[in-house]
Amino acid sequence: MKRLVIFDCDGTLVDGQAAICDTMDEAFAAARLPSPDRNEVRRMVGLSLPQALRQLAPGATDDQRDIALDAYKSGYRDRRFKGTLEEPLYDGMAELIDRLVDAGWLLAVATGKSDRGLHSCLDMHGIKHHFISLQTADRHPSKPHPSMIEQALAEADVASDCAVMIGDTTFDIEMARAAGVRAIGVAWGYHEPSELLEAGAQGVAGTMQELEDMINAGA
Protein backbone atom coordinates (compact mmCIF):
# COMPACT_ATOMS: atom_id res chain seq x y z
CA MET A 1 0.00 0.00 0.00
CA LYS A 2 1.43 3.39 -1.03
CA ARG A 3 1.62 6.14 1.57
CA LEU A 4 2.28 9.85 1.04
CA VAL A 5 3.69 12.59 3.26
CA ILE A 6 2.99 16.10 1.95
CA PHE A 7 5.21 18.83 3.38
CA ASP A 8 4.71 22.56 3.41
CA CYS A 9 7.98 24.37 2.66
CA ASP A 10 8.57 27.72 4.45
CA GLY A 11 8.25 27.25 8.19
CA THR A 12 8.15 23.46 7.88
CA LEU A 13 11.07 22.24 5.74
CA VAL A 14 13.07 25.47 5.73
CA ASP A 15 13.29 28.67 7.77
CA GLY A 16 12.94 31.46 5.24
CA GLN A 17 11.41 34.11 7.49
CA ALA A 18 14.32 36.58 7.38
CA ALA A 19 14.44 36.61 3.57
CA ILE A 20 10.65 36.83 3.33
CA CYS A 21 10.37 39.75 5.77
CA ASP A 22 13.30 41.68 4.26
CA THR A 23 11.99 41.24 0.71
CA MET A 24 8.49 42.24 1.76
CA ASP A 25 9.86 45.46 3.32
CA GLU A 26 11.54 46.28 0.00
CA ALA A 27 8.37 45.47 -1.97
CA PHE A 28 6.24 47.76 0.19
CA ALA A 29 8.81 50.54 -0.14
CA ALA A 30 8.73 50.18 -3.93
CA ALA A 31 4.95 50.59 -3.83
CA ARG A 32 5.25 53.56 -1.44
CA LEU A 33 3.41 51.70 1.27
CA PRO A 34 4.35 51.69 4.98
CA SER A 35 6.36 48.64 5.99
CA PRO A 36 4.16 45.81 7.22
CA ASP A 37 4.46 44.42 10.72
CA ARG A 38 6.97 41.57 10.54
CA ASN A 39 4.93 39.31 12.74
CA GLU A 40 1.98 39.76 10.40
CA VAL A 41 4.23 38.96 7.42
CA ARG A 42 5.32 35.72 9.09
CA ARG A 43 1.70 34.82 9.75
CA MET A 44 0.89 35.22 6.05
CA VAL A 45 3.60 32.75 4.96
CA GLY A 46 1.94 29.90 3.12
CA LEU A 47 -0.65 31.98 1.32
CA SER A 48 -0.16 32.83 -2.34
CA LEU A 49 1.61 36.17 -2.73
CA PRO A 50 -1.41 38.08 -4.15
CA GLN A 51 -3.60 36.91 -1.25
CA ALA A 52 -0.92 37.73 1.31
CA LEU A 53 -0.59 41.24 -0.11
CA ARG A 54 -4.35 41.77 0.03
CA GLN A 55 -4.30 40.92 3.72
CA LEU A 56 -1.14 42.86 4.56
CA ALA A 57 -2.18 45.99 2.67
CA PRO A 58 -5.99 46.08 2.62
CA GLY A 59 -6.04 49.81 1.95
CA ALA A 60 -3.62 49.73 -0.99
CA THR A 61 -4.74 50.34 -4.54
CA ASP A 62 -4.60 47.57 -7.13
CA ASP A 63 -1.67 49.38 -8.79
CA GLN A 64 0.25 49.51 -5.50
CA ARG A 65 -0.31 45.81 -4.88
CA ASP A 66 0.82 45.03 -8.43
CA ILE A 67 4.00 47.04 -7.88
CA ALA A 68 4.62 45.31 -4.55
CA LEU A 69 4.02 41.89 -6.09
CA ASP A 70 6.49 42.50 -8.93
CA ALA A 71 9.06 44.02 -6.56
CA TYR A 72 8.79 41.07 -4.18
CA LYS A 73 9.30 38.55 -6.97
CA SER A 74 12.28 40.43 -8.44
CA GLY A 75 13.81 41.05 -5.01
CA TYR A 76 13.59 37.39 -4.04
CA ARG A 77 15.01 36.37 -7.43
CA ASP A 78 17.91 38.83 -7.05
CA ARG A 79 18.77 37.39 -3.64
CA ARG A 80 18.81 33.90 -5.14
CA PHE A 81 21.05 34.90 -8.06
CA LYS A 82 23.46 36.79 -5.81
CA GLY A 83 23.72 33.88 -3.40
CA THR A 84 22.44 35.94 -0.46
CA LEU A 85 19.12 34.12 -0.03
CA GLU A 86 19.02 32.26 3.29
CA GLU A 87 16.55 29.36 3.49
CA PRO A 88 18.22 26.83 5.81
CA LEU A 89 16.68 23.42 6.38
CA TYR A 90 15.55 22.98 9.95
CA ASP A 91 18.00 20.89 11.95
CA GLY A 92 17.35 17.19 11.43
CA MET A 93 14.97 17.61 8.48
CA ALA A 94 17.31 16.11 5.87
CA GLU A 95 17.83 13.05 8.04
CA LEU A 96 14.08 12.71 8.66
CA ILE A 97 13.42 12.82 4.92
CA ASP A 98 15.97 10.05 4.38
CA ARG A 99 14.36 7.88 7.06
CA LEU A 100 10.86 8.38 5.65
CA VAL A 101 12.04 7.41 2.16
CA ASP A 102 13.81 4.34 3.57
CA ALA A 103 10.57 3.38 5.34
CA GLY A 104 8.69 3.43 2.04
CA TRP A 105 6.89 6.76 2.27
CA LEU A 106 6.36 8.78 -0.90
CA LEU A 107 6.99 12.51 -0.43
CA ALA A 108 5.41 15.66 -1.89
CA VAL A 109 5.44 19.41 -1.29
CA ALA A 110 2.46 21.80 -1.25
CA THR A 111 3.60 25.40 -0.86
CA GLY A 112 2.74 29.02 -1.47
CA LYS A 113 6.11 29.42 -3.18
CA SER A 114 6.43 29.76 -6.94
CA ASP A 115 7.67 26.86 -9.07
CA ARG A 116 11.01 28.60 -9.53
CA GLY A 117 11.38 29.34 -5.84
CA LEU A 118 10.55 25.81 -4.73
CA HIS A 119 12.82 24.11 -7.26
CA SER A 120 15.68 26.43 -6.35
CA CYS A 121 15.20 25.80 -2.63
CA LEU A 122 15.07 22.01 -2.93
CA ASP A 123 17.98 21.94 -5.39
CA MET A 124 20.10 24.06 -3.04
CA HIS A 125 19.64 21.48 -0.29
CA GLY A 126 20.03 18.48 -2.62
CA ILE A 127 16.69 16.93 -1.67
CA LYS A 128 14.45 17.54 -4.69
CA HIS A 129 14.90 13.98 -6.01
CA HIS A 130 13.08 12.65 -2.93
CA PHE A 131 9.77 14.30 -3.87
CA ILE A 132 7.36 12.66 -6.27
CA SER A 133 5.06 15.70 -6.54
CA LEU A 134 5.73 19.44 -6.23
CA GLN A 135 2.67 21.69 -5.99
CA THR A 136 2.97 25.49 -5.88
CA ALA A 137 0.91 28.66 -5.95
CA ASP A 138 1.74 29.08 -9.66
CA ARG A 139 -0.77 26.40 -10.61
CA HIS A 140 -3.32 26.35 -7.81
CA PRO A 141 -5.63 28.54 -5.73
CA SER A 142 -4.10 29.75 -2.50
CA LYS A 143 -4.22 27.63 0.63
CA PRO A 144 -6.46 26.56 2.32
CA HIS A 145 -8.08 25.46 -0.95
CA PRO A 146 -7.43 21.68 -1.25
CA SER A 147 -6.29 21.78 -4.90
CA MET A 148 -2.58 21.28 -4.19
CA ILE A 149 -3.16 18.24 -2.01
CA GLU A 150 -5.66 16.76 -4.45
CA GLN A 151 -3.14 17.05 -7.29
CA ALA A 152 -0.37 15.55 -5.17
CA LEU A 153 -2.61 12.58 -4.31
CA ALA A 154 -3.41 12.10 -7.99
CA GLU A 155 0.23 12.26 -9.10
CA ALA A 156 1.32 9.84 -6.38
CA ASP A 157 -1.74 7.60 -6.94
CA VAL A 158 -2.39 7.56 -3.20
CA ALA A 159 -5.79 7.57 -1.49
CA SER A 160 -6.56 10.44 0.89
CA ASP A 161 -6.75 8.12 3.89
CA CYS A 162 -3.16 7.00 3.19
CA ALA A 163 -1.72 10.53 3.20
CA VAL A 164 -0.70 13.10 5.79
CA MET A 165 -0.04 16.83 5.50
CA ILE A 166 2.76 18.39 7.55
CA GLY A 167 2.63 22.15 8.09
CA ASP A 168 3.26 25.05 10.42
CA THR A 169 0.22 27.22 9.71
CA THR A 170 -3.53 26.97 10.05
CA PHE A 171 -3.67 27.33 6.26
CA ASP A 172 -1.91 23.96 5.96
CA ILE A 173 -4.18 22.28 8.48
CA GLU A 174 -7.36 23.68 6.94
CA MET A 175 -6.17 22.63 3.48
CA ALA A 176 -5.59 19.09 4.73
CA ARG A 177 -9.02 18.91 6.32
CA ALA A 178 -10.64 20.19 3.13
CA ALA A 179 -8.86 17.44 1.18
CA GLY A 180 -9.75 14.74 3.68
CA VAL A 181 -6.20 13.90 4.73
CA ARG A 182 -4.62 13.64 8.16
CA ALA A 183 -2.85 16.80 9.36
CA ILE A 184 0.14 17.18 11.69
CA GLY A 185 1.48 20.55 12.80
CA VAL A 186 5.05 21.53 13.64
CA ALA A 187 5.93 23.89 16.47
CA TRP A 188 8.99 25.49 14.82
CA GLY A 189 7.10 27.52 12.21
CA TYR A 190 4.99 30.66 12.03
CA HIS A 191 1.69 29.86 13.81
CA GLU A 192 1.24 28.84 17.43
CA PRO A 193 0.69 25.14 18.32
CA SER A 194 -2.64 26.03 19.97
CA GLU A 195 -3.84 27.54 16.70
CA LEU A 196 -2.84 24.43 14.76
CA LEU A 197 -4.69 22.17 17.17
CA GLU A 198 -7.76 24.38 17.06
CA ALA A 199 -7.67 24.24 13.25
CA GLY A 200 -7.82 20.44 13.42
CA ALA A 201 -4.26 19.14 13.58
CA GLN A 202 -4.02 15.61 14.92
CA GLY A 203 -1.01 16.74 16.93
CA VAL A 204 1.85 19.24 16.91
CA ALA A 205 5.44 17.98 16.84
CA GLY A 206 8.12 19.85 18.75
CA THR A 207 11.03 17.75 17.48
CA MET A 208 11.90 15.76 14.37
CA GLN A 209 11.57 12.54 16.35
CA GLU A 210 8.09 13.49 17.51
CA LEU A 211 7.16 14.31 13.93
CA GLU A 212 8.44 10.97 12.67
CA ASP A 213 6.56 9.13 15.41
CA MET A 214 3.32 10.98 14.61
CA ILE A 215 3.66 10.27 10.89
CA ASN A 216 4.24 6.58 11.44
CA ALA A 217 1.54 6.28 14.11
CA GLY A 218 -1.14 6.81 11.52
CA ALA A 219 0.39 4.62 8.83
mmCIF file of C-alpha atoms in Angstrom:
data_model
loop_
_atom_site.group_PDB
_atom_site.id
_atom_site.type_symbol
_atom_site.label_atom_id
_atom_site.label_comp_id
_atom_site.label_asym_id
_atom_site.label_seq_id
_atom_site.Cartn_x
_atom_site.Cartn_y
_atom_site.Cartn_z
ATOM 1 C CA MET A 1 0.000 0.000 0.000
ATOM 2 C CA LYS A 2 1.433 3.391 -1.029
ATOM 3 C CA ARG A 3 1.618 6.143 1.568
ATOM 4 C CA LEU A 4 2.280 9.845 1.044
ATOM 5 C CA VAL A 5 3.693 12.589 3.258
ATOM 6 C CA ILE A 6 2.990 16.096 1.952
ATOM 7 C CA PHE A 7 5.207 18.833 3.377
ATOM 8 C CA ASP A 8 4.705 22.564 3.413
ATOM 9 C CA CYS A 9 7.979 24.369 2.658
ATOM 10 C CA ASP A 10 8.573 27.716 4.445
ATOM 11 C CA GLY A 11 8.246 27.252 8.193
ATOM 12 C CA THR A 12 8.148 23.457 7.883
ATOM 13 C CA LEU A 13 11.066 22.242 5.738
ATOM 14 C CA VAL A 14 13.071 25.473 5.730
ATOM 15 C CA ASP A 15 13.287 28.670 7.773
ATOM 16 C CA GLY A 16 12.939 31.464 5.241
ATOM 17 C CA GLN A 17 11.411 34.113 7.485
ATOM 18 C CA ALA A 18 14.324 36.580 7.381
ATOM 19 C CA ALA A 19 14.439 36.613 3.571
ATOM 20 C CA ILE A 20 10.654 36.831 3.329
ATOM 21 C CA CYS A 21 10.371 39.750 5.766
ATOM 22 C CA ASP A 22 13.303 41.684 4.257
ATOM 23 C CA THR A 23 11.994 41.243 0.712
ATOM 24 C CA MET A 24 8.488 42.242 1.760
ATOM 25 C CA ASP A 25 9.858 45.461 3.317
ATOM 26 C CA GLU A 26 11.537 46.284 0.000
ATOM 27 C CA ALA A 27 8.373 45.466 -1.965
ATOM 28 C CA PHE A 28 6.244 47.761 0.192
ATOM 29 C CA ALA A 29 8.810 50.543 -0.142
ATOM 30 C CA ALA A 30 8.731 50.178 -3.931
ATOM 31 C CA ALA A 31 4.948 50.587 -3.833
ATOM 32 C CA ARG A 32 5.250 53.556 -1.437
ATOM 33 C CA LEU A 33 3.413 51.695 1.275
ATOM 34 C CA PRO A 34 4.347 51.687 4.976
ATOM 35 C CA SER A 35 6.363 48.643 5.991
ATOM 36 C CA PRO A 36 4.157 45.806 7.221
ATOM 37 C CA ASP A 37 4.456 44.421 10.718
ATOM 38 C CA ARG A 38 6.966 41.571 10.543
ATOM 39 C CA ASN A 39 4.931 39.305 12.744
ATOM 40 C CA GLU A 40 1.984 39.764 10.402
ATOM 41 C CA VAL A 41 4.228 38.955 7.424
ATOM 42 C CA ARG A 42 5.316 35.717 9.091
ATOM 43 C CA ARG A 43 1.695 34.819 9.748
ATOM 44 C CA MET A 44 0.885 35.223 6.050
ATOM 45 C CA VAL A 45 3.601 32.750 4.960
ATOM 46 C CA GLY A 46 1.936 29.899 3.124
ATOM 47 C CA LEU A 47 -0.649 31.978 1.321
ATOM 48 C CA SER A 48 -0.157 32.826 -2.337
ATOM 49 C CA LEU A 49 1.612 36.174 -2.728
ATOM 50 C CA PRO A 50 -1.415 38.077 -4.146
ATOM 51 C CA GLN A 51 -3.603 36.911 -1.251
ATOM 52 C CA ALA A 52 -0.917 37.732 1.313
ATOM 53 C CA LEU A 53 -0.589 41.245 -0.111
ATOM 54 C CA ARG A 54 -4.347 41.770 0.033
ATOM 55 C CA GLN A 55 -4.300 40.924 3.725
ATOM 56 C CA LEU A 56 -1.136 42.856 4.563
ATOM 57 C CA ALA A 57 -2.180 45.988 2.666
ATOM 58 C CA PRO A 58 -5.990 46.075 2.624
ATOM 59 C CA GLY A 59 -6.040 49.809 1.945
ATOM 60 C CA ALA A 60 -3.625 49.735 -0.989
ATOM 61 C CA THR A 61 -4.738 50.339 -4.541
ATOM 62 C CA ASP A 62 -4.601 47.574 -7.131
ATOM 63 C CA ASP A 63 -1.671 49.375 -8.786
ATOM 64 C CA GLN A 64 0.248 49.507 -5.501
ATOM 65 C CA ARG A 65 -0.307 45.813 -4.881
ATOM 66 C CA ASP A 66 0.816 45.031 -8.427
ATOM 67 C CA ILE A 67 3.998 47.045 -7.884
ATOM 68 C CA ALA A 68 4.622 45.305 -4.549
ATOM 69 C CA LEU A 69 4.021 41.887 -6.089
ATOM 70 C CA ASP A 70 6.494 42.498 -8.931
ATOM 71 C CA ALA A 71 9.055 44.017 -6.559
ATOM 72 C CA TYR A 72 8.788 41.073 -4.183
ATOM 73 C CA LYS A 73 9.305 38.552 -6.975
ATOM 74 C CA SER A 74 12.280 40.427 -8.441
ATOM 75 C CA GLY A 75 13.810 41.049 -5.011
ATOM 76 C CA TYR A 76 13.592 37.393 -4.042
ATOM 77 C CA ARG A 77 15.009 36.373 -7.426
ATOM 78 C CA ASP A 78 17.911 38.831 -7.048
ATOM 79 C CA ARG A 79 18.771 37.388 -3.645
ATOM 80 C CA ARG A 80 18.808 33.903 -5.138
ATOM 81 C CA PHE A 81 21.046 34.895 -8.061
ATOM 82 C CA LYS A 82 23.463 36.795 -5.810
ATOM 83 C CA GLY A 83 23.717 33.878 -3.398
ATOM 84 C CA THR A 84 22.437 35.935 -0.464
ATOM 85 C CA LEU A 85 19.124 34.118 -0.034
ATOM 86 C CA GLU A 86 19.021 32.260 3.286
ATOM 87 C CA GLU A 87 16.551 29.356 3.488
ATOM 88 C CA PRO A 88 18.217 26.829 5.810
ATOM 89 C CA LEU A 89 16.681 23.424 6.385
ATOM 90 C CA TYR A 90 15.545 22.983 9.954
ATOM 91 C CA ASP A 91 17.996 20.886 11.946
ATOM 92 C CA GLY A 92 17.355 17.186 11.430
ATOM 93 C CA MET A 93 14.974 17.610 8.484
ATOM 94 C CA ALA A 94 17.311 16.112 5.868
ATOM 95 C CA GLU A 95 17.825 13.048 8.037
ATOM 96 C CA LEU A 96 14.081 12.713 8.658
ATOM 97 C CA ILE A 97 13.422 12.822 4.920
ATOM 98 C CA ASP A 98 15.972 10.053 4.381
ATOM 99 C CA ARG A 99 14.358 7.878 7.056
ATOM 100 C CA LEU A 100 10.862 8.385 5.647
ATOM 101 C CA VAL A 101 12.036 7.409 2.158
ATOM 102 C CA ASP A 102 13.806 4.344 3.568
ATOM 103 C CA ALA A 103 10.574 3.382 5.338
ATOM 104 C CA GLY A 104 8.691 3.426 2.042
ATOM 105 C CA TRP A 105 6.895 6.757 2.267
ATOM 106 C CA LEU A 106 6.356 8.783 -0.903
ATOM 107 C CA LEU A 107 6.986 12.510 -0.430
ATOM 108 C CA ALA A 108 5.410 15.656 -1.887
ATOM 109 C CA VAL A 109 5.437 19.414 -1.294
ATOM 110 C CA ALA A 110 2.461 21.798 -1.250
ATOM 111 C CA THR A 111 3.600 25.401 -0.864
ATOM 112 C CA GLY A 112 2.739 29.016 -1.474
ATOM 113 C CA LYS A 113 6.113 29.422 -3.182
ATOM 114 C CA SER A 114 6.434 29.757 -6.944
ATOM 115 C CA ASP A 115 7.668 26.859 -9.074
ATOM 116 C CA ARG A 116 11.012 28.599 -9.530
ATOM 117 C CA GLY A 117 11.376 29.341 -5.840
ATOM 118 C CA LEU A 118 10.547 25.811 -4.729
ATOM 119 C CA HIS A 119 12.816 24.109 -7.255
ATOM 120 C CA SER A 120 15.684 26.430 -6.353
ATOM 121 C CA CYS A 121 15.199 25.800 -2.630
ATOM 122 C CA LEU A 122 15.074 22.010 -2.931
ATOM 123 C CA ASP A 123 17.983 21.943 -5.385
ATOM 124 C CA MET A 124 20.097 24.056 -3.039
ATOM 125 C CA HIS A 125 19.643 21.480 -0.289
ATOM 126 C CA GLY A 126 20.032 18.480 -2.615
ATOM 127 C CA ILE A 127 16.693 16.930 -1.673
ATOM 128 C CA LYS A 128 14.451 17.536 -4.695
ATOM 129 C CA HIS A 129 14.899 13.984 -6.007
ATOM 130 C CA HIS A 130 13.084 12.647 -2.928
ATOM 131 C CA PHE A 131 9.772 14.302 -3.867
ATOM 132 C CA ILE A 132 7.357 12.658 -6.270
ATOM 133 C CA SER A 133 5.061 15.699 -6.541
ATOM 134 C CA LEU A 134 5.729 19.441 -6.230
ATOM 135 C CA GLN A 135 2.674 21.690 -5.991
ATOM 136 C CA THR A 136 2.966 25.490 -5.876
ATOM 137 C CA ALA A 137 0.914 28.664 -5.952
ATOM 138 C CA ASP A 138 1.740 29.077 -9.663
ATOM 139 C CA ARG A 139 -0.768 26.402 -10.613
ATOM 140 C CA HIS A 140 -3.315 26.350 -7.811
ATOM 141 C CA PRO A 141 -5.630 28.539 -5.731
ATOM 142 C CA SER A 142 -4.103 29.752 -2.500
ATOM 143 C CA LYS A 143 -4.221 27.634 0.626
ATOM 144 C CA PRO A 144 -6.460 26.563 2.324
ATOM 145 C CA HIS A 145 -8.079 25.456 -0.953
ATOM 146 C CA PRO A 146 -7.429 21.680 -1.254
ATOM 147 C CA SER A 147 -6.289 21.777 -4.903
ATOM 148 C CA MET A 148 -2.577 21.278 -4.191
ATOM 149 C CA ILE A 149 -3.164 18.235 -2.007
ATOM 150 C CA GLU A 150 -5.657 16.763 -4.453
ATOM 151 C CA GLN A 151 -3.138 17.046 -7.290
ATOM 152 C CA ALA A 152 -0.369 15.551 -5.166
ATOM 153 C CA LEU A 153 -2.609 12.584 -4.315
ATOM 154 C CA ALA A 154 -3.409 12.102 -7.994
ATOM 155 C CA GLU A 155 0.233 12.257 -9.098
ATOM 156 C CA ALA A 156 1.315 9.839 -6.376
ATOM 157 C CA ASP A 157 -1.738 7.603 -6.941
ATOM 158 C CA VAL A 158 -2.394 7.556 -3.201
ATOM 159 C CA ALA A 159 -5.793 7.574 -1.486
ATOM 160 C CA SER A 160 -6.565 10.442 0.889
ATOM 161 C CA ASP A 161 -6.747 8.123 3.886
ATOM 162 C CA CYS A 162 -3.158 7.000 3.191
ATOM 163 C CA ALA A 163 -1.723 10.525 3.201
ATOM 164 C CA VAL A 164 -0.695 13.097 5.792
ATOM 165 C CA MET A 165 -0.044 16.832 5.501
ATOM 166 C CA ILE A 166 2.761 18.394 7.550
ATOM 167 C CA GLY A 167 2.627 22.152 8.086
ATOM 168 C CA ASP A 168 3.261 25.047 10.418
ATOM 169 C CA THR A 169 0.216 27.221 9.710
ATOM 170 C CA THR A 170 -3.531 26.969 10.054
ATOM 171 C CA PHE A 171 -3.672 27.332 6.260
ATOM 172 C CA ASP A 172 -1.909 23.961 5.964
ATOM 173 C CA ILE A 173 -4.182 22.277 8.480
ATOM 174 C CA GLU A 174 -7.359 23.683 6.944
ATOM 175 C CA MET A 175 -6.168 22.628 3.478
ATOM 176 C CA ALA A 176 -5.592 19.092 4.726
ATOM 177 C CA ARG A 177 -9.018 18.905 6.322
ATOM 178 C CA ALA A 178 -10.643 20.189 3.127
ATOM 179 C CA ALA A 179 -8.856 17.443 1.181
ATOM 180 C CA GLY A 180 -9.753 14.738 3.682
ATOM 181 C CA VAL A 181 -6.199 13.901 4.731
ATOM 182 C CA ARG A 182 -4.622 13.640 8.159
ATOM 183 C CA ALA A 183 -2.846 16.799 9.365
ATOM 184 C CA ILE A 184 0.137 17.182 11.687
ATOM 185 C CA GLY A 185 1.481 20.551 12.801
ATOM 186 C CA VAL A 186 5.047 21.533 13.637
ATOM 187 C CA ALA A 187 5.934 23.895 16.470
ATOM 188 C CA TRP A 188 8.986 25.489 14.825
ATOM 189 C CA GLY A 189 7.097 27.516 12.208
ATOM 190 C CA TYR A 190 4.986 30.655 12.025
ATOM 191 C CA HIS A 191 1.686 29.855 13.807
ATOM 192 C CA GLU A 192 1.238 28.839 17.430
ATOM 193 C CA PRO A 193 0.689 25.145 18.322
ATOM 194 C CA SER A 194 -2.636 26.028 19.969
ATOM 195 C CA GLU A 195 -3.836 27.539 16.697
ATOM 196 C CA LEU A 196 -2.841 24.428 14.757
ATOM 197 C CA LEU A 197 -4.687 22.168 17.165
ATOM 198 C CA GLU A 198 -7.756 24.384 17.063
ATOM 199 C CA ALA A 199 -7.674 24.236 13.252
ATOM 200 C CA GLY A 200 -7.820 20.444 13.418
ATOM 201 C CA ALA A 201 -4.256 19.142 13.582
ATOM 202 C CA GLN A 202 -4.020 15.610 14.921
ATOM 203 C CA GLY A 203 -1.010 16.745 16.934
ATOM 204 C CA VAL A 204 1.854 19.238 16.914
ATOM 205 C CA ALA A 205 5.442 17.983 16.844
ATOM 206 C CA GLY A 206 8.122 19.848 18.751
ATOM 207 C CA THR A 207 11.034 17.753 17.482
ATOM 208 C CA MET A 208 11.899 15.758 14.371
ATOM 209 C CA GLN A 209 11.566 12.536 16.348
ATOM 210 C CA GLU A 210 8.087 13.493 17.507
ATOM 211 C CA LEU A 211 7.156 14.311 13.932
ATOM 212 C CA GLU A 212 8.440 10.967 12.671
ATOM 213 C CA ASP A 213 6.559 9.128 15.406
ATOM 214 C CA MET A 214 3.317 10.982 14.611
ATOM 215 C CA ILE A 215 3.657 10.274 10.891
ATOM 216 C CA ASN A 216 4.237 6.583 11.437
ATOM 217 C CA ALA A 217 1.536 6.281 14.115
ATOM 218 C CA GLY A 218 -1.142 6.811 11.520
ATOM 219 C CA ALA A 219 0.388 4.620 8.828
#
